[in-house]
Coordinates of C-alpha atoms in Angstrom, one line a residue:
X10 CA -14.8 150.5 275.0
X11 CA -14.1 154.2 275.4
X12 CA -11.1 153.5 277.6
X13 CA -9.9 150.7 275.3
X14 CA -10.1 153.1 272.3
X15 CA -8.1 155.7 274.2
X16 CA -5.5 153.1 275.2
X17 CA -5.2 152.0 271.6
X18 CA -4.8 155.6 270.5
X19 CA -2.0 156.1 273.0
X20 CA -0.2 153.1 271.6
X21 CA -0.1 154.9 268.2
X22 CA 0.4 158.5 269.4
X23 CA 2.1 158.8 272.8
X24 CA 0.4 161.5 274.8
X25 CA 1.1 162.6 278.4
X26 CA -1.7 162.1 281.0
X27 CA -1.9 165.9 281.5
X28 CA -2.5 166.5 277.8
X29 CA -5.0 163.7 277.6
X30 CA -7.0 165.2 280.5
X31 CA -7.2 168.5 278.5
X32 CA -8.7 166.7 275.6
X33 CA -11.3 164.6 277.4
X34 CA -14.0 167.3 277.4
X35 CA -14.1 167.0 273.6
X36 CA -14.7 163.2 273.9
X37 CA -17.2 163.0 276.8
X38 CA -20.8 164.1 276.7
X39 CA -23.8 164.2 279.0
X40 CA -23.5 162.9 282.5
X41 CA -20.0 161.6 281.8
X42 CA -18.8 165.1 280.9
X43 CA -20.4 166.6 284.0
X44 CA -18.9 163.9 286.2
X45 CA -15.5 164.5 284.7
X46 CA -15.6 168.3 285.2
X47 CA -16.7 167.9 288.8
X48 CA -14.0 165.3 289.7
X49 CA -11.1 166.3 287.4
X50 CA -8.9 167.7 290.2
X51 CA -8.8 164.3 292.0
X52 CA -6.9 162.5 289.3
X53 CA -3.1 162.7 289.0
X54 CA -2.7 159.9 286.5
X55 CA -4.6 158.3 283.6
X56 CA -4.7 155.0 285.6
X57 CA -6.5 156.6 288.5
X58 CA -9.0 158.2 286.1
X59 CA -9.6 155.0 284.2
X60 CA -10.3 153.2 287.5
X61 CA -12.7 155.9 288.6
X62 CA -14.4 155.8 285.2
X63 CA -14.8 152.1 285.3
X64 CA -16.2 152.3 288.8
X65 CA -18.7 155.0 287.9
X66 CA -19.8 153.9 284.4
X67 CA -18.5 150.4 283.9
X68 CA -20.7 147.3 284.0
X69 CA -19.9 145.6 287.3
X70 CA -20.6 142.3 285.6
X71 CA -18.5 143.0 282.6
X72 CA -15.9 140.4 283.2
X73 CA -18.5 137.8 283.9
X74 CA -20.4 138.7 280.8
X75 CA -17.2 138.7 278.8
X76 CA -16.3 135.1 280.0
X77 CA -19.8 134.1 279.1
X78 CA -19.5 135.6 275.6
X79 CA -16.2 133.7 275.1
X80 CA -17.8 130.4 276.1
X81 CA -20.7 131.0 273.8
X82 CA -18.7 132.3 270.8
X83 CA -18.4 129.6 268.2
X84 CA -17.0 129.7 264.7
X85 CA -19.7 130.5 262.1
X86 CA -20.5 127.9 259.5
X87 CA -18.8 130.0 256.7
X88 CA -16.5 132.0 258.9
X89 CA -12.8 131.6 258.0
X90 CA -10.6 130.3 260.8
X91 CA -8.4 133.4 260.7
X92 CA -11.5 135.7 261.2
X93 CA -12.8 133.5 264.0
X94 CA -9.4 133.5 265.8
X95 CA -9.1 137.3 265.3
X96 CA -12.5 137.8 267.0
X97 CA -11.9 135.4 269.9
X98 CA -8.4 136.8 270.5
X99 CA -10.0 140.2 270.8
X100 CA -12.3 138.9 273.5
X101 CA -9.4 137.2 275.3
X102 CA -7.5 140.5 275.2
X103 CA -10.1 142.2 277.3
X104 CA -10.1 139.7 280.1
X105 CA -8.8 140.9 283.5
X106 CA -7.1 138.9 284.9
X107 CA -6.0 137.4 281.5
X108 CA -6.2 133.7 280.8
X109 CA -3.0 131.8 280.0
X110 CA -2.4 130.9 276.4
X111 CA -3.1 127.2 276.9
X112 CA -6.6 128.0 278.3
X113 CA -7.2 130.4 275.4
X114 CA -6.2 127.8 272.9
X115 CA -8.4 125.2 274.5
X116 CA -11.5 127.5 274.3
X117 CA -10.7 128.6 270.8
X118 CA -10.3 125.0 269.6
X119 CA -13.4 123.7 271.5
X120 CA -15.5 126.4 269.8
X121 CA -14.3 125.8 266.3
X122 CA -16.5 124.0 263.8
X123 CA -16.8 120.3 264.6
X124 CA -15.6 119.2 261.2
X125 CA -12.4 121.2 261.7
X126 CA -11.9 119.6 265.1
X127 CA -12.0 116.2 263.4
X128 CA -9.3 117.3 260.9
X129 CA -7.1 119.2 263.4
X130 CA -6.3 117.6 266.7
X131 CA -5.5 119.7 269.8
X132 CA -2.0 118.3 270.0
X133 CA -1.2 119.6 266.5
X134 CA -0.6 123.2 267.6
X135 CA 1.0 125.0 270.6
X136 CA 0.1 128.6 269.7
X137 CA -2.4 130.7 267.8
X138 CA -0.1 131.2 264.8
X139 CA 0.3 127.4 264.4
X140 CA -3.5 126.9 264.8
X141 CA -4.2 129.5 262.1
X142 CA -1.7 127.9 259.7
X143 CA -3.4 124.5 260.0

């Protein structure tokens, strides 16, 4: 999630890779900070750093676990459809490689409350905006 937060921050405030590298010691702690200091000269781009960070500290089964979480994620009994879709879209957004929209819609629909599946048929929508409006 650290790399995701940095990426989101860069979407709001563009920052050059070099400047971001200068800031990292303020964000990292413990072994991650020591690792960064030791390896810093090896990275010429944020992309290279992010790959190395994932390799060193990332969960090797992260994508498997994420797919499992998506398959188990169901709409809560009192959870509004918009909240459920926001949550599951957040999970879909972390997939690598990403799933196509049709596959995402199929999973989102399949895991909605059964009473809503009876009221809304899968053929009634072609995208998430349409599903949320139903």
